[in-house]
Short mmCIF file of C-alpha atoms in Angstrom, two decimals:
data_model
loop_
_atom_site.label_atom_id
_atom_site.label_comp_id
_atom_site.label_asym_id
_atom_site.label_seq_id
_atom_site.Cartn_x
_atom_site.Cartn_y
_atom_site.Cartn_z
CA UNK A 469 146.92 10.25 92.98
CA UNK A 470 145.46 6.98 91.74
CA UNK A 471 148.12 4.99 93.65
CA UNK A 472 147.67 6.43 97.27
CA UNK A 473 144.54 4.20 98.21
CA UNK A 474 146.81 1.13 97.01
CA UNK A 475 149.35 2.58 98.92
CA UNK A 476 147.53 3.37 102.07
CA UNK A 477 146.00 -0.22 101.58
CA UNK A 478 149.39 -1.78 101.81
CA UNK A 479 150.59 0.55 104.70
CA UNK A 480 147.76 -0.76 106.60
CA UNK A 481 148.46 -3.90 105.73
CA UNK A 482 152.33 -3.64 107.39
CA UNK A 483 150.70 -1.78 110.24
CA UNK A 484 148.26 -4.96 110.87
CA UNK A 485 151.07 -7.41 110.41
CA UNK A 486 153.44 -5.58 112.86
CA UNK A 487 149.87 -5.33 115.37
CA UNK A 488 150.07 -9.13 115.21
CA UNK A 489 153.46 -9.52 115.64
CA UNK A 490 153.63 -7.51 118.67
CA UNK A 491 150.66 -9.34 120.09
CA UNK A 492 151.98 -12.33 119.23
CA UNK A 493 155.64 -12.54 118.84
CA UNK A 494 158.26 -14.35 120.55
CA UNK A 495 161.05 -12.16 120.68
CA UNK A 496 163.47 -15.23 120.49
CA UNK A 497 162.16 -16.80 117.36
CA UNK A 498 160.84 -14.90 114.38
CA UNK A 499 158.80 -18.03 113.18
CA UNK A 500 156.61 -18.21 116.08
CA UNK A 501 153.24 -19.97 116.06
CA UNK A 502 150.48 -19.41 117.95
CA UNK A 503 150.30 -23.27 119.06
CA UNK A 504 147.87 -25.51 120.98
CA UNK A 505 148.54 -25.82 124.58
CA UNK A 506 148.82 -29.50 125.82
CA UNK A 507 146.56 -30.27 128.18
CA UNK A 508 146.88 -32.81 131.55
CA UNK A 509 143.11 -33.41 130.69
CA UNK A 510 140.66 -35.02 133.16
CA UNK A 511 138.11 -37.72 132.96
CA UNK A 512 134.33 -38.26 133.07
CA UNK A 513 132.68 -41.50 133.28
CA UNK A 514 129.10 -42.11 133.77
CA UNK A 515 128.66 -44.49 137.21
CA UNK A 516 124.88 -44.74 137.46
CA UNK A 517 121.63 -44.31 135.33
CA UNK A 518 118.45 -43.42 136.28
CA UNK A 519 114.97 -43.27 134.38
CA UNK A 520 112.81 -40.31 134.55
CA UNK A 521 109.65 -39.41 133.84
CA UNK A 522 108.55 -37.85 130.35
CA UNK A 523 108.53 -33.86 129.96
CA UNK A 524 105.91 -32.03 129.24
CA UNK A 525 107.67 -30.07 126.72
CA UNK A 526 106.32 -26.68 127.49
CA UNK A 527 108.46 -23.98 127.70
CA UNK A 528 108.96 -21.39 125.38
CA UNK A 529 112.37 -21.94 122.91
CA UNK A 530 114.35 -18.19 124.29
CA UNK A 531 117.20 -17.39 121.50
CA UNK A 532 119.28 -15.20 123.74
CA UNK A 533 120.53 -16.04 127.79
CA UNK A 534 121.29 -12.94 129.63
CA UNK A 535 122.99 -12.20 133.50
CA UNK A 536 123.93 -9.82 135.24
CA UNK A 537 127.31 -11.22 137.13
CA UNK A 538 130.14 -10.34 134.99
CA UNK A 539 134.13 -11.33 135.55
CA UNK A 540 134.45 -9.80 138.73
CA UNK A 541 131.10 -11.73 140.02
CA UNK A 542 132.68 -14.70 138.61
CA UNK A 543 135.75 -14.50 140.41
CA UNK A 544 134.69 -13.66 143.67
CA UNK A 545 132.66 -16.73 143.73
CA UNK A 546 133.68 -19.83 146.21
CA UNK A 547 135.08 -22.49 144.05
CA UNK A 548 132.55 -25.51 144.01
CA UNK A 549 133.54 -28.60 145.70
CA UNK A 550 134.35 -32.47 144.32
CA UNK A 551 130.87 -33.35 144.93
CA UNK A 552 128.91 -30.24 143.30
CA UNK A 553 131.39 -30.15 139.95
CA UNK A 554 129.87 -34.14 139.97
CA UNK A 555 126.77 -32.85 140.15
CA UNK A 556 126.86 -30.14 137.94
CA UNK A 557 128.87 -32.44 135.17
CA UNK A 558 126.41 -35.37 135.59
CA UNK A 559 123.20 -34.99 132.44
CA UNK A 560 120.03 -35.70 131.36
CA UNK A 561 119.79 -37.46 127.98
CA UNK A 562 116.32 -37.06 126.49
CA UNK A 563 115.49 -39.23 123.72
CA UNK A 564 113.17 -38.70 120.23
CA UNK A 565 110.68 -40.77 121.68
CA UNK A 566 110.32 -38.95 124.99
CA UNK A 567 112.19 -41.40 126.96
CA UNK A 568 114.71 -39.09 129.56
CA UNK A 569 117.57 -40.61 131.74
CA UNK A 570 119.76 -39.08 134.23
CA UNK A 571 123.42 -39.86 134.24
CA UNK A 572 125.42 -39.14 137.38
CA UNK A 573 129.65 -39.00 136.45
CA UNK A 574 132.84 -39.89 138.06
CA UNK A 575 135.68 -37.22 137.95
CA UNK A 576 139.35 -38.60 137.95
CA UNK A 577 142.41 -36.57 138.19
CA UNK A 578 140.39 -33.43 138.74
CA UNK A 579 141.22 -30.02 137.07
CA UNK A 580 141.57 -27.20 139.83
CA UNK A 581 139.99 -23.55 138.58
CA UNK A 582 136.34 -24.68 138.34
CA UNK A 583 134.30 -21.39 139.40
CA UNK A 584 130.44 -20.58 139.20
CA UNK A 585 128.31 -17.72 139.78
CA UNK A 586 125.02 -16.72 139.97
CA UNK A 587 123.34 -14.69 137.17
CA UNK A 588 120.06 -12.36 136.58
CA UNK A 589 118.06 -11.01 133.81
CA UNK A 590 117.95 -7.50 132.18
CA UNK A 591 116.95 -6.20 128.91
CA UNK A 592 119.90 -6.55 126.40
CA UNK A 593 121.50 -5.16 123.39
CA UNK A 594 123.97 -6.99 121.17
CA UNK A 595 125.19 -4.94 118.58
CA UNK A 596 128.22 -2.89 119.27
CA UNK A 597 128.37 0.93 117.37
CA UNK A 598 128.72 0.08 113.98
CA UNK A 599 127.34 -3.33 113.12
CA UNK A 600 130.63 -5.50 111.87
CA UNK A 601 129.16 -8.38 111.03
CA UNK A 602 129.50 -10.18 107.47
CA UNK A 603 126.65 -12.12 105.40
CA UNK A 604 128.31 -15.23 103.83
CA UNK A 605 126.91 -15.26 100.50
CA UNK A 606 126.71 -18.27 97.24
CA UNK A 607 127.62 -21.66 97.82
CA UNK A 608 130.84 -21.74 97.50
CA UNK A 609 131.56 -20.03 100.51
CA UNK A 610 128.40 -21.69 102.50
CA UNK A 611 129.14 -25.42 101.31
CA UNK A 612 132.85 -24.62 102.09
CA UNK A 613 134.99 -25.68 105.07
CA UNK A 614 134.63 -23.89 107.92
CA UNK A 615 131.02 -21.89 107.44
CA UNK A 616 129.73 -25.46 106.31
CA UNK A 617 130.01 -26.79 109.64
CA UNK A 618 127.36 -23.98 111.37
CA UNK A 619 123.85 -25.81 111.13
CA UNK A 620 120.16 -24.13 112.23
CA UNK A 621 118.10 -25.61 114.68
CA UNK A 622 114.37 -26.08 114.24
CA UNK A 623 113.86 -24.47 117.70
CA UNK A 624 115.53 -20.80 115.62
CA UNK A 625 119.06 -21.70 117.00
CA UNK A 626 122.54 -22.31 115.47
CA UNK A 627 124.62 -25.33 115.92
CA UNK A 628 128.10 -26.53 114.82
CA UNK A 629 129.11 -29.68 113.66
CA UNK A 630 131.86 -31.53 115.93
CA UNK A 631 131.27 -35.22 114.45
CA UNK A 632 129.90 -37.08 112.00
CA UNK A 633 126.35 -37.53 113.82
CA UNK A 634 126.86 -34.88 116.33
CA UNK A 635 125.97 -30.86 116.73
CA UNK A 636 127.28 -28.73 119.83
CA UNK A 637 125.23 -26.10 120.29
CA UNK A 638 123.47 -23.71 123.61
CA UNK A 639 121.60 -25.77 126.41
CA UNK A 640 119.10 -23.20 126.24
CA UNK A 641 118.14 -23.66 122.51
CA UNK A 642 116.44 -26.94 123.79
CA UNK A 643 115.83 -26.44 127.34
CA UNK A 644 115.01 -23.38 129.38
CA UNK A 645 116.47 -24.70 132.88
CA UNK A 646 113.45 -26.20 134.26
CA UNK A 647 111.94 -28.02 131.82
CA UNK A 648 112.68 -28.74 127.36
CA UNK A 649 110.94 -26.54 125.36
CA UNK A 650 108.20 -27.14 123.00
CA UNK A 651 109.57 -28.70 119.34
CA UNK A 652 112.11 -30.25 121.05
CA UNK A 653 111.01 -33.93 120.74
CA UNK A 654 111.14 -33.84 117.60
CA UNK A 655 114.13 -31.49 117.07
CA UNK A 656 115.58 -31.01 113.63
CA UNK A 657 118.44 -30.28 112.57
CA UNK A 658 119.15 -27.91 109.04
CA UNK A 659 121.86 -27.92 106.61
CA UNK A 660 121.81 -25.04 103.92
CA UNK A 661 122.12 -26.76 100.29
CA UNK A 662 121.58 -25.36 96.84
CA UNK A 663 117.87 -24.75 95.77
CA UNK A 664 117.45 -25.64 92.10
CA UNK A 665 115.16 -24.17 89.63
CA UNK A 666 114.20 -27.17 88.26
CA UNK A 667 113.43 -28.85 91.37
CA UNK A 668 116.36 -31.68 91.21
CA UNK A 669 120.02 -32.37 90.60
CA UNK A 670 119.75 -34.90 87.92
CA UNK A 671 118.90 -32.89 84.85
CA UNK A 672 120.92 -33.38 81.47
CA UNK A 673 120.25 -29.95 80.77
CA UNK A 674 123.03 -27.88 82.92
CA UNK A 675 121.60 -24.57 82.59
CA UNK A 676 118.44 -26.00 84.05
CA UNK A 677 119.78 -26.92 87.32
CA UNK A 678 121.25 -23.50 88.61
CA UNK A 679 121.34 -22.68 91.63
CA UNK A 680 118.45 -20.24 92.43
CA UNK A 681 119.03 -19.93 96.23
CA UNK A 682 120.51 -21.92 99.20
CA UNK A 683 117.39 -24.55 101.51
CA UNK A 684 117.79 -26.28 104.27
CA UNK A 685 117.42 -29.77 104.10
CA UNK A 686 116.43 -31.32 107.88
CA UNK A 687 117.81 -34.54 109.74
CA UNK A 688 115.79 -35.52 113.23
CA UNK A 689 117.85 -35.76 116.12
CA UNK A 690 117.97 -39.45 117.77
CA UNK A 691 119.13 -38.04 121.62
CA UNK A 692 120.52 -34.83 123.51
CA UNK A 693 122.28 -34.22 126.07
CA UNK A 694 122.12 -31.28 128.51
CA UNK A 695 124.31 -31.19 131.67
CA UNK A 696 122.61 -30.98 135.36
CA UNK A 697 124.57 -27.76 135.77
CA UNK A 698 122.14 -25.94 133.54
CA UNK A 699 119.53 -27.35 135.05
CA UNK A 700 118.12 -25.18 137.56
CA UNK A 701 117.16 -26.74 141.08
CA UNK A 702 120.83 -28.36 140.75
CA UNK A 703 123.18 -26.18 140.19
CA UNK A 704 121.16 -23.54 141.96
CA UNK A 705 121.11 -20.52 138.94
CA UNK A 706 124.47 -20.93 138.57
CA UNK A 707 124.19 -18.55 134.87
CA UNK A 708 125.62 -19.58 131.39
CA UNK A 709 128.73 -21.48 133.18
CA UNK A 710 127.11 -24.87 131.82
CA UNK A 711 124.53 -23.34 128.69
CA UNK A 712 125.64 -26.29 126.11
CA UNK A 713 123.98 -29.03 124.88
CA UNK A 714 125.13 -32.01 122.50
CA UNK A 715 122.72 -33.27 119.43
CA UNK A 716 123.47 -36.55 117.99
CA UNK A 717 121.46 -36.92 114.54
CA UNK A 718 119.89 -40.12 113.40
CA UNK A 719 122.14 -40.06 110.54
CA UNK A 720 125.29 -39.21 109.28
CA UNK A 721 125.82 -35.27 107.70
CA UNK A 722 128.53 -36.29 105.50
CA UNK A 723 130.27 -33.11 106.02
CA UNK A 724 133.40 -32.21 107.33
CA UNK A 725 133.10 -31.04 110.92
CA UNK A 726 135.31 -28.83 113.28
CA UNK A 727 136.42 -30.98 116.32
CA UNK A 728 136.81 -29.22 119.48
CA UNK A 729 139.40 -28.17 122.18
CA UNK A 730 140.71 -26.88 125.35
CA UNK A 731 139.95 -23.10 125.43
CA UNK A 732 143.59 -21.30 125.62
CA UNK A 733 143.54 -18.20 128.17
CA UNK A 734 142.49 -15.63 126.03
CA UNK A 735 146.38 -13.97 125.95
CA UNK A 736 147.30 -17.08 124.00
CA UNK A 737 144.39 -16.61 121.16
CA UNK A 738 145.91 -15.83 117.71
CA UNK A 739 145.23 -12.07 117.99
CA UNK A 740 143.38 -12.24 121.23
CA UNK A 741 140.19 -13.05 118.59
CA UNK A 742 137.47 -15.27 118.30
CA UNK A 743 134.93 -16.44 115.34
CA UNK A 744 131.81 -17.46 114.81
CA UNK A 745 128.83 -17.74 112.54
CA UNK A 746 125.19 -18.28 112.81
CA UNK A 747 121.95 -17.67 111.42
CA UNK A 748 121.03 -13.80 113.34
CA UNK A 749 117.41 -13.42 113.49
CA UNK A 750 117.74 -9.94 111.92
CA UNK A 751 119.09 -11.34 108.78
CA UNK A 752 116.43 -14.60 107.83
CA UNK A 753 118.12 -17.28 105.74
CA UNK A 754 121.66 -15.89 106.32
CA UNK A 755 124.33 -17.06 107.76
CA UNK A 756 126.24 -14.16 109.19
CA UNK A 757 130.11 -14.50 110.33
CA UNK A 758 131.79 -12.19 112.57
CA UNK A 759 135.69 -11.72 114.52
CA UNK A 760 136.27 -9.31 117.29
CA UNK A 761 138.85 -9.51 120.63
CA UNK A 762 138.44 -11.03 124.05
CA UNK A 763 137.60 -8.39 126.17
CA UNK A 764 137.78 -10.27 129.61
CA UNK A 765 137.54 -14.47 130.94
CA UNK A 766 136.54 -16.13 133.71
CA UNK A 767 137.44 -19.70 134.07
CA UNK A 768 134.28 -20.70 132.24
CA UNK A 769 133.56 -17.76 130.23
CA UNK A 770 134.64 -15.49 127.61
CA UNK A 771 133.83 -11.68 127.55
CA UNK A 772 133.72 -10.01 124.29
CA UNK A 773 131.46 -7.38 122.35
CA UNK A 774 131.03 -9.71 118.57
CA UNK A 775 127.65 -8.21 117.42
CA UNK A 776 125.48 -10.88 117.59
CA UNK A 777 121.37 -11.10 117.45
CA UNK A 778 119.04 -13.94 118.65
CA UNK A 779 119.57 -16.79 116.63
CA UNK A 780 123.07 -17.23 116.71
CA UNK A 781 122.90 -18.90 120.32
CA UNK A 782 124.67 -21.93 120.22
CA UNK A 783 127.68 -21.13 117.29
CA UNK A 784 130.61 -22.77 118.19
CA UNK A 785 133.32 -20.45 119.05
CA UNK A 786 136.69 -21.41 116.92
CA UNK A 787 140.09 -20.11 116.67
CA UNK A 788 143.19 -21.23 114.23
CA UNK A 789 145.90 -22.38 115.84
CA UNK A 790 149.14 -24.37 114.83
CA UNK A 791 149.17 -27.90 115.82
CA UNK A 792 152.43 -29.10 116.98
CA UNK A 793 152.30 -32.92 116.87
CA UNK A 794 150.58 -32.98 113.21
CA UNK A 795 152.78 -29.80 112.08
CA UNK A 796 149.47 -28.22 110.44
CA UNK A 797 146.95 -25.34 111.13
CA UNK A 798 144.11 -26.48 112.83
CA UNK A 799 140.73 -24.90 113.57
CA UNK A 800 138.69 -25.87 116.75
CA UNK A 801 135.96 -25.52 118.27
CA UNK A 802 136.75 -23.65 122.30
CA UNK A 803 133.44 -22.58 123.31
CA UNK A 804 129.85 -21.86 122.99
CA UNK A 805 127.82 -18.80 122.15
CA UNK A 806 125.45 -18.35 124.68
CA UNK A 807 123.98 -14.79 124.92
CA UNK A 808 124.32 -11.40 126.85
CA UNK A 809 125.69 -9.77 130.47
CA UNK A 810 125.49 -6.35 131.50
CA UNK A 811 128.45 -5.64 133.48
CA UNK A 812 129.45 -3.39 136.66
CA UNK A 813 132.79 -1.56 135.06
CA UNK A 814 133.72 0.64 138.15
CA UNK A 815 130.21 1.56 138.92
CA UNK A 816 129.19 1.91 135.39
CA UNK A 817 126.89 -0.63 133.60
CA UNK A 818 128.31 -1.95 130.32
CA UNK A 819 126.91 -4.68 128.31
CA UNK A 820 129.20 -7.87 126.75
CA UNK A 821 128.66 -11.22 124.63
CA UNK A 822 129.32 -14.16 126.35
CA UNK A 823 131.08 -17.16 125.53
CA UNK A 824 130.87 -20.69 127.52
CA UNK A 825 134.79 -21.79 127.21
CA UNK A 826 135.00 -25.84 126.97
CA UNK A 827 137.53 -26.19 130.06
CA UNK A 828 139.05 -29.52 130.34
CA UNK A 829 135.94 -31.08 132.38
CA UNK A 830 133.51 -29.85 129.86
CA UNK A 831 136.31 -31.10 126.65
CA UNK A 832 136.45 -34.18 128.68
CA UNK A 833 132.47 -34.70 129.38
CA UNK A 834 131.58 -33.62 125.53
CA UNK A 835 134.08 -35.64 124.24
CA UNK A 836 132.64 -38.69 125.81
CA UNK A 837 129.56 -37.77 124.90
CA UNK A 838 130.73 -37.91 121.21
CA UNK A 839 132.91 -41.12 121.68
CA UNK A 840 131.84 -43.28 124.38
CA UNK A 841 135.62 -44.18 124.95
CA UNK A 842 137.57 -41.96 127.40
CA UNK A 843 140.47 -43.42 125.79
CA UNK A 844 139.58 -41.19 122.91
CA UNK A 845 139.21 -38.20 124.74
CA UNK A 846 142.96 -37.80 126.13
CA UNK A 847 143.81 -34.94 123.61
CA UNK A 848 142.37 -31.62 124.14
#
């Protein structure tokens, strides 16, 4: 009797394996890899700049976006024209002295697919039956590649590191579509580090410099940038299509980062699953990791049920996936939490996470964001 759990732990085990292999298999090669997709990827290029006056930084920081239009909203939405996606791609940069720019953007060889929608409120829940997620506990899973790269936001949001000076996270951690909210001139950024009991790292004494508990050390954030299609008055409520935001720091992190990609159609997704972690409201000073499928996509959003609280707006959404040219496993960054939809299933109201996917406009506009060379931005 004391082997049958082992036993029913390794027949699980096969049963899981043969799940993924039927999800994932290629019946003509029995080494298949779930690979990148190459990508004919656009580009963005800023054209004009224009000064603008200083916020008022008033608004309230909200932890959690919800809508009501769901896939089918989505899809039955006109497709926006050239001169709207320009619109909606060109950004305000605001700086950490208050200084704000607009930016209006050129698009060359133009993606096709691009579809918005409208969104509205209603009262949300974001845990799913029983809650799956997992507290990442001691620093050598929280200083370790890739939970290292999610990062808190002063204004109680999460962010993920895509670049040596640079943190991708939710438009609406910083601004609430009318106007930035209040901390964010002088937005931090926090890094979980080892707290020890004697105060400091350089003790002779070993035993007197264990690690008690994890801290957050803070770096200021020199700029952001937020794209015009969040912004409403623009993009006219458009919903989450364009919730993300870039952060670039006023110094280095010196940490290794995740870069990011072209979202794959979610039938191409190692498992049909995503990841993420971030720092859920219910759970103070954790940092909480969770997995679960795609249940539907739109061509700027995922659809999925990942239990999720406030606070863990803005994780970067990351798969695994085999990289063809490098031959090597590589984990990147495809979209961006952003918060909550109830949707009309049939006549019956059911509630989903939601994802911002970084299509090949957004990969292209962040990228040059992070880079300031399109040249370096030809690889999604």
């Amino acid at each position: 009797m004391a082997g049958i759990p082992g036993l029913l732990f390794l027949l699980l085990l096969l049963f899981l394996l043969l799940l993924c292999a039927v999800g994932q298999g290629s019946p003509s090669s029995a080494h298949w890899k779930p690979t990148w997709p190459a990508y004919r990827l656009p580009v963005v290029l800023p054209q004009s700049t224009l000064h603008l006056a200083k916020p008022d930084f008033g608004a309230e920081a909200k932890l959690e976006v919800s809508s009501s239009c769901g896939p089918q909203c989505h899809k039955g939405t006109p497709l926006p024209t050239y001169e709207e996606v320009k619109q909606y791609l060109s950004y305000e940069t605001l700086y950490a002295n208050g200084s704000r720019t607009e930016t209006r953007v050129g698009i060359y060889v133009l993606s096709s697919g691009v579809g918005e929608s409208p969104g509205k409120s209603r009262r949300k829940r974001q845990i799913y039956g029983y809650d799956s997620r997992f507290s990442i506990f001691g620093k050598d899973f929280l200083l370790n590649y890739p939970f290292s790269t999610s990062v808190k936001l002063s204004t109680g949001c999460t962010g993920t590191l895509v670049a040596e000076k640079h943190v991708l996270t939710a438009a609406h951690c910083i601004h609430d579509g009318k106007t930035y909210v209040k901390g964010t001139q002088k937005l931090r950024v926090g890094f979980l580090k080892p707290k020890f009991k004697d105060g400091g790292r350089g003790a002779n004494n070993s035993s007197s410099a264990v690690p008690e508990k994890m801290k957050f050390q803070w770096i200021r954030v020199k700029r952001t940038h937020v794209p015009k299609g969040w912004i409403k008055g623009n993009a006219n409520d458009i919903g989450m299509d364009y919730d993300y935001a870039l952060l670039e720091l006023k110094k280095p992190h010196k940490r290794k980062y995740m870069k990011i990609g072209v979202s794959p159609s979610a039938k191409q997704l190692p498992g049909g699953r995503i990841h993420f972690s971030g720092y859920d409201n219910d759970r103070p000073g954790n940092l909480v990791y969770r997995f679960c499928d795609v249940k539907d996509e739109t061509y700027d959003l995922l659809y999925q049920q990942c239990d999720a609280q406030p606070g863990a707006s803005g994780s970067g959404v990351y798969v695994r996936m085999w990289k063809r040219q490098q031959q090597k496993w590589e984990r990147k960054i495809i979209g961006i939490f952003s918060g909550h939809q109830w949707v009309d299933m049939n006549g019956s109201p059911q509630d989903f996470n939601v994802a911002v996917r970084i299509t090949p406009l957004k990969y292209a506009q962040i990228c040059y964001w992070i880079k300031g060379n399109y040249l370096d931005c030809r690889e999604g």
